[in-house]
Amino acid sequence: MCGILAVLGCSDDSQAKRVRVLELSRRLKHRGPDWSGLHQHGDCYLAHQRLAIIDPASGDQPLFNEDKTVVVTVNGEIYNHEELRKKLVNHKFRTGSDCDVIAHLYEEYGEDFVDMLDGIFSFVLLDTRDNSFIVARDAIGVTSLYIGWGLDGSVWISSELKGLNDDCEHFESFPPGHLYSSKSGGYRRWYNPPWFSEAIPSVPYDPLVLRRAFENAVTKRLMTDVPFGVLLSGGLDSSLVASITARYLAGTKAAKQWGAQLHSFCVGLEGSPDLKAGKEVAEYLGTVHHEFHFTVQDGIDAIEDVIYHVETYDVTTIRASTPMFLMSRKIKSLGVKMVISGEGSDEIFGGYLYFHKAPNKDEFHRETCRKIKALHQYDCLRANKATSAWGLEARVPFLDKEFINVAMSIDPEAKMIKKDEGRIEKWILRRAFDDEKQPYLPKHILYRQKEQFSDGVGYSWIDGLKAHATRHVTDKMMFNASNIFPHNTPTTKEAYYYRMIFERFFPQNSARLTVPGGASVACSTAKAVEWDAAWKNNLDPSGRAALGVHLSAYDAESPLSNKPSKVIDSIPRMMEIPGVAIQI
């Protein structure tokens, strides 16, 4: 992922302002170590830190139209850029970059072209003819983006908080699927899929339709001019991504450039569930597998760096980001610049263990809608920033626009978990790829129980974090927590510890407001906590908090203990996490 920074209408075209913009842009250099660019037009500045994936030789940014009256700085990948170029026959392109189409689409269609883009993106487009500009973010928020306002009336745009938090009076997360226009001075939503209204769909489940849609989502993400691989934890989602990639890689442009043998990556504590499962799937698929180990202390030592880069104090996100952050550094050291990952499946198919308690199909579907809408605050933020910290790009085929439309149009009755019928979580996805003649995966992997990313790397990771926080946060500190942190008051010592670090890096009130809060059990939304009365006293983001569901559920009398619950449903013990693993 690249880094973009724009300062628009700041009433200052001095050299000092240019130097300041360059200084702030360098805060994003980890995202794009391959090239730095800055274009100034009067009191508007567009900066870019490039991670070169497509056309590394000539695709440096900012990008322009033919006469350079339209300027664009982009972070993203446009998978249908070749088809879009064919619609722009009267335009001349300066580069082979997939993002080069954006300026020309604007010339042709005005502000209404954004929905034509199939990919992930955040961009700022400046029309120097009237000094107007637009800003847009992809449908789900796979790319990170923030907007801020200065006291001088300027508008600031940055891929990360650290690019604008010190210079803006107010800033906030730029909403996914939206466009900001200087002409109207506000947002409008360009992404309006049928599922967004949360109306209950009724399309009958067809496993082959679902399979084809996901295969298309994966194969379009094989567009690359640099070495790449897949994150492989051995759980369902990452294993399916790896299996499809391995099956269709031969014959692609990427295979001709870098070879047809796929590389896979996994990280975890010694002996963790994911390491074992990841290795097994890698051997089955014939990938070149890279297994990285870390200790609980390694993870704890990295916490401050993780919070600085991921820019959150959310407990779930930090737990899961740390192993991914460590793994990304190892992957980048091997010369790999892009990985394909399995985020998004659990939100779309109700894969988290708490979905076992969904009271009916309507509530099940509405919760999946709520989860998808919030992804930019959690898993997308983690996958984007934990990898970008080391100049690595993560692509997420489950969040493909077309695939989401197919999956979210299915009657949610088919997604419901029914143990008496042998239907565990994500049953419809498992069945879609249960091919007896040409199997995608071994049966026991295809039907492995969901594991949160931070759980699958090994349960001792979470327990080690809690113990470390207890040594640094006293009971007296917790007693006064509501006075110190009145917004999103930490309710555990682990949360308090993360909050202290976050506030040191990002002390502004606007910064703390960018992080979501509210009750959660096993990654649920606050609304879903109402599904089970017992959960109200067991609010923890780990999958083990789903009492009566997970085989290593916390003891009901002691929510934070490691004792297995005595009330356990007969669900096979299986686990999942995109490329991460650890020991119980």
XYZ file of C-alpha atoms in Angstrom:
584
model
C 0.000 0.000 0.000
C 1.185 3.499 -0.830
C 0.888 6.588 1.338
C -0.953 9.718 0.215
C -1.031 13.168 1.780
C -2.808 16.243 0.475
C -3.195 19.770 1.831
C -5.809 21.731 -0.078
C -6.629 25.433 0.097
C -4.249 26.297 2.931
C -3.754 29.962 1.818
C -0.011 29.402 2.008
C 2.154 28.730 -1.047
C 5.447 29.453 0.697
C 8.564 27.316 0.645
C 8.130 26.766 4.382
C 4.719 25.182 3.787
C 6.145 22.941 1.073
C 8.875 21.813 3.465
C 6.248 21.052 6.120
C 4.188 18.959 3.692
C 7.315 17.032 2.704
C 8.106 16.462 6.369
C 4.629 15.095 7.053
C 4.701 12.959 3.913
C 7.898 11.323 5.152
C 5.932 10.064 8.164
C 4.226 7.768 5.631
C 7.436 6.588 3.974
C 7.138 3.098 5.455
C 4.024 2.608 3.295
C 5.831 3.508 0.073
C 9.607 3.112 0.167
C 10.034 3.006 -3.630
C 9.464 6.666 -4.586
C 8.421 10.028 -3.129
C 6.528 12.621 -5.156
C 5.060 16.069 -4.467
C 3.044 18.325 -6.759
C 2.199 21.887 -5.783
C -0.410 24.051 -7.482
C -0.730 27.359 -5.667
C -1.802 26.586 -2.107
C -2.663 22.948 -2.883
C -0.149 20.167 -2.266
C -0.455 16.509 -3.335
C 2.221 14.161 -1.970
C 2.793 10.463 -2.527
C 4.940 7.685 -1.073
C 4.963 4.835 -3.582
C 4.999 1.085 -3.145
C 5.496 -0.032 -6.745
C 3.400 -3.125 -7.586
C 2.223 -2.388 -11.149
C 4.599 -0.781 -13.657
C 7.426 -0.147 -11.170
C 9.530 1.615 -13.828
C 7.202 4.437 -14.898
C 4.188 4.588 -12.593
C 5.503 7.194 -10.154
C 2.985 9.623 -8.679
C 1.268 12.045 -8.584
C -0.387 11.133 -11.900
C -1.803 13.528 -14.514
C -4.080 13.775 -17.517
C -2.629 14.770 -20.906
C -2.188 18.496 -20.246
C -1.538 18.136 -16.486
C -4.616 20.119 -15.532
C -5.913 17.147 -13.505
C -3.618 15.795 -10.780
C -4.168 12.603 -8.773
C -2.429 10.965 -5.817
C -3.655 7.408 -5.291
C -3.190 4.533 -2.892
C -4.652 1.357 -4.309
C -5.035 -1.207 -7.036
C -7.546 -0.929 -9.895
C -8.082 -4.498 -11.080
C -10.186 -3.588 -14.123
C -7.855 -0.861 -15.399
C -7.254 -2.627 -18.720
C -10.996 -2.757 -19.455
C -11.358 0.895 -18.439
C -8.539 1.946 -20.759
C -10.495 0.452 -23.651
C -13.356 2.841 -22.859
C -10.954 5.781 -22.959
C -9.792 5.406 -26.555
C -9.363 9.140 -27.085
C -7.046 9.534 -24.104
C -3.276 9.164 -23.962
C -1.776 7.541 -20.895
C 1.581 8.556 -19.505
C 2.275 5.310 -17.625
C 1.268 1.672 -17.397
C 0.057 2.156 -13.824
C -3.361 0.736 -13.057
C -4.212 4.019 -11.287
C -3.505 6.109 -14.394
C -7.125 5.684 -15.514
C -8.520 7.828 -12.674
C -7.653 11.281 -14.067
C -8.987 10.328 -17.517
C -12.212 8.841 -16.129
C -12.801 12.130 -14.320
C -12.353 14.042 -17.588
C -14.854 11.758 -19.287
C -17.492 11.259 -16.574
C -16.951 13.970 -13.949
C -17.387 12.981 -10.306
C -19.650 10.032 -11.136
C -16.931 7.603 -12.260
C -15.944 6.137 -8.881
C -18.340 3.189 -8.992
C -16.696 2.125 -12.269
C -13.500 1.280 -10.377
C -13.104 -2.372 -9.400
C -10.444 -2.479 -6.729
C -9.215 -0.946 -3.514
C -8.306 2.727 -3.433
C -8.034 6.047 -1.672
C -7.344 9.062 -3.843
C -7.303 12.838 -4.024
C -7.993 14.436 -7.416
C -7.293 18.137 -8.006
C -8.773 19.928 -11.009
C -6.430 22.899 -11.429
C -8.780 24.582 -13.900
C -11.073 25.707 -11.077
C -9.106 24.491 -8.034
C -11.866 22.027 -7.136
C -11.041 18.595 -5.732
C -12.620 15.263 -4.880
C -11.562 12.592 -2.411
C -12.798 8.998 -2.472
C -12.310 5.771 -0.550
C -13.034 2.205 -1.665
C -16.316 0.448 -0.928
C -15.410 -1.391 2.286
C -12.434 0.657 3.438
C -9.649 -1.803 2.700
C -7.320 1.171 2.254
C -6.992 3.503 5.218
C -7.842 7.202 4.893
C -8.367 10.222 7.162
C -9.640 13.751 6.573
C -8.924 16.856 8.658
C -9.551 20.575 8.688
C -7.124 23.360 9.618
C -7.957 26.644 11.302
C -6.981 28.416 8.061
C -9.826 26.666 6.219
C -7.602 24.021 4.645
C -8.668 20.421 4.041
C -6.131 17.695 4.809
C -6.128 14.112 3.549
C -3.786 11.374 4.756
C -3.478 7.598 4.584
C -2.656 7.587 8.293
C -3.387 9.720 11.353
C 0.262 10.614 11.794
C 0.215 12.585 8.547
C -2.252 15.206 9.818
C -2.942 14.902 13.541
C -0.428 17.602 14.546
C -1.656 20.183 12.014
C -5.463 19.884 12.031
C -7.989 21.392 14.413
C -10.304 18.431 13.805
C -9.862 15.176 11.900
C -11.731 11.904 11.459
C -11.743 8.637 9.587
C -12.886 9.123 5.987
C -15.993 6.912 5.579
C -15.675 3.936 3.192
C -17.721 3.999 0.011
C -17.944 7.798 0.109
C -16.775 10.723 -1.985
C -15.972 14.210 -0.666
C -16.403 17.065 -3.111
C -15.076 20.574 -2.541
C -17.920 21.883 -4.673
C -20.551 20.648 -2.232
C -18.314 20.811 0.824
C -19.461 17.422 2.090
C -19.684 13.662 1.653
C -21.937 11.573 -0.503
C -22.076 7.804 -0.609
C -21.127 6.395 -4.019
C -21.347 2.739 -2.911
C -25.001 1.675 -2.663
C -25.269 -2.132 -2.872
C -28.592 -3.912 -2.186
C -27.383 -5.390 1.126
C -26.580 -1.968 2.613
C -30.221 -1.389 3.597
C -30.100 -4.653 5.616
C -33.245 -5.909 3.877
C -33.446 -9.701 4.098
C -32.423 -11.316 0.756
C -34.077 -14.388 -0.731
C -31.834 -15.733 -3.520
C -31.540 -19.551 -3.192
C -28.082 -20.843 -2.300
C -26.172 -22.217 -5.312
C -22.740 -23.568 -4.318
C -21.323 -23.345 -7.837
C -22.325 -19.693 -8.233
C -20.634 -18.883 -4.935
C -17.541 -20.873 -5.905
C -17.153 -19.158 -9.270
C -17.617 -15.720 -7.716
C -14.835 -16.319 -5.212
C -12.490 -17.842 -7.762
C -12.942 -14.715 -9.879
C -12.237 -12.528 -6.847
C -8.962 -14.348 -6.177
C -7.701 -14.585 -9.747
C -8.183 -10.871 -10.503
C -5.840 -10.180 -7.567
C -3.003 -12.029 -9.258
C -2.333 -8.788 -11.159
C 1.246 -7.907 -10.163
C 4.656 -7.014 -11.576
C 6.492 -7.941 -8.359
C 7.020 -11.113 -6.267
C 4.016 -12.100 -4.131
C 2.659 -14.853 -1.913
C -0.281 -15.855 0.284
C -0.813 -15.740 4.035
C -1.604 -19.294 5.113
C -2.687 -20.102 8.656
C -4.297 -23.421 7.775
C -7.798 -22.208 8.571
C -10.616 -22.262 6.051
C -10.328 -18.734 4.656
C -6.584 -18.483 4.101
C -6.471 -22.094 2.888
C -9.133 -21.460 0.237
C -7.283 -18.346 -0.932
C -4.052 -20.357 -1.191
C -5.747 -23.283 -2.920
C -7.390 -21.145 -5.614
C -4.224 -19.124 -6.148
C -2.139 -22.292 -6.546
C -4.729 -23.774 -8.926
C -4.900 -20.775 -11.278
C -1.436 -19.232 -11.005
C 0.070 -21.123 -13.940
C -0.405 -19.219 -17.187
C -0.770 -15.811 -15.562
C 1.549 -12.905 -16.243
C 2.758 -13.175 -12.638
C 3.769 -16.817 -13.161
C 5.689 -15.951 -16.327
C 7.622 -13.276 -14.445
C 8.185 -14.969 -11.087
C 7.487 -18.673 -11.580
C 4.416 -20.854 -11.119
C 5.268 -22.147 -7.630
C 3.368 -20.247 -4.976
C 5.023 -19.000 -1.765
C 3.040 -19.138 1.488
C 3.691 -17.572 4.884
C 2.654 -18.291 8.458
C 3.692 -16.931 11.867
C 3.110 -18.165 15.391
C 4.400 -19.225 18.750
C 6.214 -22.539 18.799
C 3.698 -25.370 18.611
C 0.698 -23.130 17.918
C -2.384 -24.434 16.076
C -1.892 -22.369 12.934
C 1.720 -23.396 12.386
C 0.797 -27.058 12.292
C -2.288 -26.553 10.126
C -0.537 -24.090 7.801
C 2.295 -26.530 7.160
C -0.165 -29.317 6.435
C -2.084 -27.250 3.871
C 1.143 -26.004 2.286
C 2.322 -29.591 1.783
C -1.060 -30.512 0.300
C -0.953 -27.588 -2.152
C 2.772 -27.847 -2.894
C 3.644 -24.283 -1.956
C 7.064 -23.033 -0.912
C 6.179 -22.529 2.739
C 7.845 -20.044 5.077
C 7.168 -20.526 8.775
C 8.148 -17.765 11.202
C 8.266 -18.099 14.979
C 8.043 -15.456 17.674
C 7.842 -15.510 21.454
C 5.343 -13.809 23.717
C 8.131 -11.446 24.749
C 8.871 -10.599 21.096
C 5.241 -9.606 20.714
C 5.138 -7.580 23.908
C 8.318 -5.744 22.880
C 6.613 -4.757 19.615
C 3.359 -3.441 21.142
C 4.364 0.233 21.087
C 5.448 0.033 17.439
C 2.219 -1.768 16.575
C 0.042 0.892 18.200
C 2.028 3.667 16.493
C 1.582 2.067 13.060
C -1.926 0.614 13.373
C -3.226 3.720 15.160
C -5.776 2.149 17.474
C -6.312 1.197 21.095
C -8.908 -1.475 20.265
C -7.934 -4.641 22.143
C -8.923 -7.137 19.449
C -7.086 -5.262 16.733
C -3.850 -4.924 18.719
C -3.878 -8.581 19.733
C -4.183 -9.664 16.104
C -2.009 -6.936 14.553
C 1.127 -7.783 16.514
C 1.836 -11.227 14.980
C 0.909 -9.862 11.545
C 3.244 -6.889 12.049
C 6.137 -9.229 12.950
C 5.379 -11.565 10.043
C 5.194 -8.703 7.528
C 8.717 -7.630 8.366
C 9.974 -11.157 7.707
C 8.056 -11.410 4.443
C 9.394 -8.102 3.151
C 12.958 -9.209 3.977
C 12.493 -12.025 1.454
C 11.821 -9.538 -1.354
C 8.057 -10.071 -1.446
C 5.937 -6.925 -1.823
C 2.370 -8.243 -1.994
C 0.376 -10.955 -0.216
C -3.170 -12.241 -0.596
C -5.078 -12.758 2.644
C -8.380 -14.101 3.950
C -9.968 -11.177 5.816
C -13.698 -10.566 5.464
C -15.099 -14.067 5.227
C -16.328 -14.220 8.822
C -18.251 -10.976 8.470
C -19.938 -12.066 5.244
C -20.811 -15.628 6.280
C -21.264 -15.250 10.032
C -18.105 -17.171 10.779
C -17.453 -15.938 14.309
C -18.458 -18.441 16.947
C -21.049 -16.162 18.536
C -23.180 -16.561 15.397
C -24.153 -19.976 16.810
C -26.497 -18.013 19.063
C -28.217 -15.987 16.345
C -31.941 -16.215 17.186
C -33.180 -16.216 13.578
C -32.083 -15.626 10.003
C -33.127 -11.961 10.035
C -30.886 -11.153 13.008
C -28.109 -13.271 11.491
C -28.220 -11.268 8.264
C -28.415 -7.868 9.955
C -25.407 -8.723 12.095
C -23.368 -9.666 8.984
C -24.329 -6.306 7.476
C -23.248 -4.479 10.625
C -19.971 -6.391 10.674
C -19.133 -5.611 7.031
C -19.898 -1.922 7.542
C -17.491 -1.835 10.503
C -14.631 -3.739 8.858
C -12.667 -0.572 8.111
C -12.328 -0.005 11.863
C -11.054 -3.495 12.628
C -9.764 -6.206 10.263
C -9.230 -3.934 7.257
C -7.355 -1.468 9.434
C -5.183 -4.292 10.798
C -4.495 -5.932 7.446
C -3.682 -2.605 5.808
C -1.524 -0.974 8.464
C 0.254 -3.993 9.973
C 1.560 -4.896 6.513
C 2.106 -1.330 5.268
C 4.348 -0.691 8.258
C 6.993 -2.650 6.330
C 6.080 -1.685 2.751
C 3.995 -4.794 2.097
C 0.598 -4.802 0.388
C -2.265 -7.081 1.489
C -5.066 -7.958 -0.936
C -8.351 -9.367 0.348
C -10.497 -11.223 -2.224
C -13.370 -11.917 0.192
C -14.021 -8.159 0.123
C -14.331 -8.021 -3.651
C -17.392 -5.912 -4.559
C -18.874 -8.489 -6.926
C -18.286 -11.378 -4.543
C -19.916 -9.506 -1.643
C -22.962 -8.836 -3.820
C -23.282 -12.558 -4.614
C -22.702 -13.742 -1.044
C -24.958 -11.139 0.578
C -27.852 -11.838 -1.815
C -28.172 -15.437 -0.575
C -31.122 -16.255 1.684
C -29.521 -16.099 5.168
C -31.346 -19.263 6.169
C -28.585 -21.082 4.266
C -25.933 -19.395 6.445
C -27.566 -20.304 9.764
C -25.559 -22.648 11.979
C -27.525 -25.855 12.647
C -25.516 -28.418 14.581
C -28.224 -31.077 14.385
C -27.918 -30.926 10.584
C -24.114 -30.901 10.620
C -23.953 -27.247 9.565
C -21.142 -25.432 11.360
C -20.162 -21.813 10.821
C -19.550 -20.810 7.168
C -21.162 -24.039 6.041
C -22.212 -22.620 2.664
C -18.644 -21.583 1.860
C -17.284 -24.973 2.927
C -19.847 -26.830 0.833
C -19.134 -24.636 -2.214
C -15.545 -25.905 -2.254
C -16.251 -29.490 -1.191
C -15.313 -31.073 -4.513
C -14.838 -34.845 -4.403
C -13.318 -35.125 -7.893
C -10.884 -32.210 -7.715
C -10.626 -31.373 -4.012
C -9.481 -27.923 -3.054
C -8.507 -28.912 0.489
C -8.418 -31.922 2.820
C -11.802 -32.496 4.474
C -10.602 -31.817 8.019
C -9.196 -28.441 6.941
C -12.312 -27.590 4.962
C -14.380 -28.191 8.101
C -12.028 -26.724 10.729
C -13.594 -24.565 13.484
C -13.140 -20.818 13.298
C -10.337 -19.280 15.345
C -9.729 -15.572 15.817
C -6.366 -14.504 14.369
C -4.959 -13.674 17.803
C -6.241 -16.976 19.256
C -4.897 -19.195 16.488
C -1.366 -17.937 16.872
C -1.593 -19.602 20.301
C -3.718 -18.918 23.362
C -0.690 -18.082 25.499
C -0.292 -14.929 23.395
C -3.485 -13.397 24.783
C -2.815 -14.669 28.279
C 0.720 -13.214 28.118
C -0.641 -9.820 27.067
C -3.077 -9.768 29.981
C -0.344 -10.703 32.447
C 1.966 -8.003 31.077
C -0.760 -5.357 31.337
C -1.502 -6.386 34.934
C 2.102 -5.631 35.866
C 1.828 -2.088 34.444
C -1.719 -1.063 35.378
C -2.708 -0.892 39.042
C -6.124 -1.292 40.634
C -6.019 2.397 41.573
C -5.502 3.317 37.906
C -8.528 1.242 36.943
C -10.600 2.825 39.716
C -10.006 6.259 38.171
C -10.184 5.115 34.544
C -13.460 6.932 33.825
C -11.954 10.207 34.961
C -8.766 9.811 32.929
C -10.462 8.365 29.830
C -14.118 9.464 29.830
C -14.537 8.429 26.170
C -14.390 4.666 25.546
C -13.325 4.097 29.150
C -11.066 1.012 29.397
C -12.746 -1.780 31.370
C -9.712 -4.090 31.607
C -6.073 -3.545 32.475
C -5.072 -4.708 28.998
C -7.288 -2.032 27.419
C -5.946 0.618 29.811
C -2.352 -0.293 28.928
C -2.993 0.076 25.181
C -4.868 3.337 25.727
C -1.930 4.892 27.584
C 0.413 4.118 24.681
C -2.056 5.382 22.078
C -2.628 8.672 23.894
C 1.120 9.271 24.063
C 1.393 9.044 20.268
C -1.978 10.631 19.421
C -3.096 12.923 22.273
C -5.769 14.835 20.355
C -9.445 14.286 21.104
C -10.098 13.735 17.395
C -7.645 10.815 17.470
C -9.392 8.958 20.281
C -12.721 9.437 18.504
C -11.456 7.490 15.462
C -11.377 4.262 17.509
C -14.668 2.375 17.977
C -15.948 1.236 21.353
C -18.869 -0.634 22.874
C -19.578 -4.048 24.331
C -18.348 -7.106 22.436
C -18.080 -10.827 22.967
C -15.956 -12.959 20.632
C -15.807 -10.034 18.121
C -19.554 -9.373 18.083
C -21.187 -5.994 17.668
C -22.841 -4.500 20.745
C -26.266 -5.429 19.340
C -25.386 -9.133 19.145
C -24.371 -9.246 22.824
C -28.134 -9.250 23.454
C -28.402 -12.724 21.907
C -27.257 -14.457 25.110
C -27.746 -13.119 28.647
C -24.584 -14.892 29.877
C -22.391 -12.849 27.518
C -23.072 -9.574 29.328
C -20.757 -10.739 32.130
C -18.148 -12.151 29.765
C -17.220 -9.264 27.457
C -13.934 -10.290 25.816
C -13.023 -10.225 22.102
C -11.380 -13.675 22.129
C -13.282 -16.544 20.528
C -12.976 -18.351 23.847
C -15.459 -15.877 25.303
C -18.235 -17.577 23.316
C -19.322 -19.717 26.259
C -20.898 -23.003 25.302
C -19.515 -22.801 21.757
C -15.709 -22.861 21.675
C -14.041 -26.015 23.023
C -11.616 -23.897 25.039
C -14.254 -21.509 26.301
C -13.460 -19.582 29.470
C -14.919 -20.966 32.679
C -18.313 -19.341 33.089
C -17.521 -18.471 36.701
C -14.215 -16.824 35.781
C -14.384 -15.103 32.385
C -10.647 -14.436 32.166
C -9.414 -17.808 33.368
C -7.884 -20.435 31.076
C -10.059 -23.257 32.373
C -12.203 -24.942 29.719
C -15.902 -24.434 30.253
C -17.836 -27.399 31.583
C -20.655 -26.463 29.239
C -19.363 -27.271 25.776
C -21.380 -28.091 22.690
C -20.290 -30.989 20.500
C -18.489 -28.913 17.867
C -15.217 -30.274 16.419
C -12.223 -28.246 17.535
C -10.887 -26.413 14.498
C -9.165 -23.036 14.165
C -8.563 -20.101 11.766
C -6.395 -16.918 11.322
C -4.931 -15.292 8.132
C -1.315 -16.540 8.336
C -0.830 -16.437 12.126
C -0.326 -19.109 14.953
C 0.641 -19.797 18.919
C 0.659 -22.351 21.825
C -2.062 -22.903 24.444
